[in-house]
Tab-separated table of C-alpha atoms and ligand atoms in Angstrom:
chain	number	residue	atom	x	y	z
E	1	MET	CA	-0.774	8.835	-10.564
E	2	CYS	CA	-1.530	11.830	-8.215
E	3	LYS	CA	0.403	14.592	-10.657
E	4	LYS	CA	1.545	16.013	-7.886
E	5	GLU	CA	5.021	14.663	-7.200
E	6	ALA	CA	7.576	12.473	-9.465
E	7	GLU	CA	6.450	9.249	-9.645
E	8	THR	CA	8.510	6.486	-7.418
E	9	PRO	CA	7.947	3.457	-5.834
E	10	ARG	CA	8.119	5.021	-2.752
E	11	HIS	CA	5.808	7.815	-3.718
E	12	LEU	CA	3.324	5.832	-5.792
E	13	LEU	CA	2.963	2.668	-3.247
E	14	LEU	CA	3.195	3.792	0.357
E	15	HIS	CA	3.264	8.283	0.351
E	16	CYS	CA	0.707	9.101	-2.353
E	17	GLU	CA	-2.688	10.758	-1.301
E	18	VAL	CA	-4.063	7.729	-2.944
E	19	ALA	CA	-1.938	5.618	-1.725
E	20	SER	CA	-1.802	7.078	1.974
E	21	GLU	CA	-5.804	6.992	1.698
E	22	LEU	CA	-5.796	3.433	0.773
E	23	TRP	CA	-3.453	2.660	3.370
E	24	SER	CA	-5.768	4.599	6.336
E	25	MET	CA	-8.757	2.820	4.958
E	26	PHE	CA	-7.020	-0.296	6.020
E	27	PHE	CA	-5.629	0.465	8.947
E	28	CYS	CA	-8.759	1.569	10.237
E	29	LEU	CA	-10.967	-1.072	9.295
E	30	SER	CA	-8.010	-3.096	11.592
E	31	SER	CA	-8.205	-0.817	13.830
E	32	ILE	CA	-4.540	-0.848	13.346
E	33	ASN	CA	-1.686	2.128	14.016
E	34	TRP	CA	0.827	2.425	11.237
E	35	THR	CA	3.408	5.678	11.108
E	36	THR	CA	4.323	4.990	6.694
E	37	PRO	CA	7.414	4.158	6.333
E	38	LEU	CA	9.758	5.758	4.167
E	39	THR	CA	10.448	2.851	1.527
E	40	VAL	CA	8.585	-0.303	0.295
E	41	LYS	CA	11.872	-2.555	1.565
E	42	ASP	CA	10.528	-0.798	4.952
E	43	ALA	CA	6.671	-1.512	4.689
E	44	TYR	CA	7.907	-5.347	3.503
E	45	GLU	CA	10.094	-5.677	6.649
E	46	SER	CA	7.972	-3.831	9.035
E	47	TRP	CA	5.077	-5.884	8.269
E	48	SER	CA	7.220	-9.124	8.095
E	49	LEU	CA	8.138	-8.345	12.535
E	50	TRP	CA	4.348	-7.725	13.132
E	51	LYS	CA	3.365	-10.344	15.725
E	52	VAL	CA	0.060	-12.506	14.189
E	53	ASP	CA	-1.922	-15.036	15.310
E	54	LYS	CA	-0.374	-18.262	13.346
E	55	ALA	CA	-4.009	-18.892	11.864
E	56	ILE	CA	-3.662	-15.353	9.711
E	57	LYS	CA	0.039	-15.150	9.817
E	58	LYS	CA	-0.416	-16.264	5.709
E	59	ILE	CA	-2.998	-14.021	4.959
E	60	TRP	CA	-1.233	-11.396	6.939
E	61	ILE	CA	2.177	-11.755	4.672
E	62	MET	CA	0.288	-11.051	2.152
E	63	ILE	CA	-1.845	-7.596	2.432
E	64	PRO	CA	0.723	-5.163	1.765
E	65	ALA	CA	1.403	-6.978	-1.716
E	66	CYS	CA	-1.997	-6.422	-2.174
E	67	ILE	CA	-2.462	-3.600	-1.836
E	68	PHE	CA	0.649	-2.548	-3.968
E	69	TRP	CA	-1.179	-4.630	-6.532
E	70	CYS	CA	-4.465	-2.615	-6.503
E	71	ILE	CA	-2.763	0.475	-6.098
E	72	TRP	CA	-0.724	-0.168	-9.593
E	73	LEU	CA	-3.863	-1.369	-10.962
E	74	GLU	CA	-5.082	2.186	-10.069
E	75	ARG	CA	-2.233	3.845	-10.870
E	76	ASN	CA	-2.487	2.057	-14.828
E	77	LYS	CA	-6.093	2.727	-15.102
E	78	ARG	CA	-5.388	6.565	-14.219
E	79	CYS	CA	-2.279	6.753	-16.946
E	80	PHE	CA	-4.049	4.596	-19.500
E	81	THR	CA	-7.637	5.596	-19.510
E	82	ASN	CA	-7.445	9.246	-17.988
E	83	SER	CA	-9.575	8.185	-15.212
E	84	LEU	CA	-9.174	9.268	-11.491
E	85	ALA	CA	-11.628	7.616	-9.700
E	86	LEU	CA	-10.328	5.307	-7.249
E	87	ALA	CA	-12.140	1.770	-8.305
X	101	ZN	ZN1	0.963	11.159	-5.815
């Protein structure tokens, strides 16, 4: 997506500058400190260990998938329309 490194799941979904910016935006809005995990599996595992209020647990569990999906859509948009703007 950034055209600076090989596209691997971990780079695309976690470490790419575009993905990193999206993750940072989410954590800044939610006032959470998070160190980017090494792998996507580690991200899901660490995410599921987070202690959150029972009222938001079902939503909380879906957040990584939603962010991954947004990144995937943006990646496809850039690949197939040659656009560089994050929608
Ligand atoms: Zn990248």
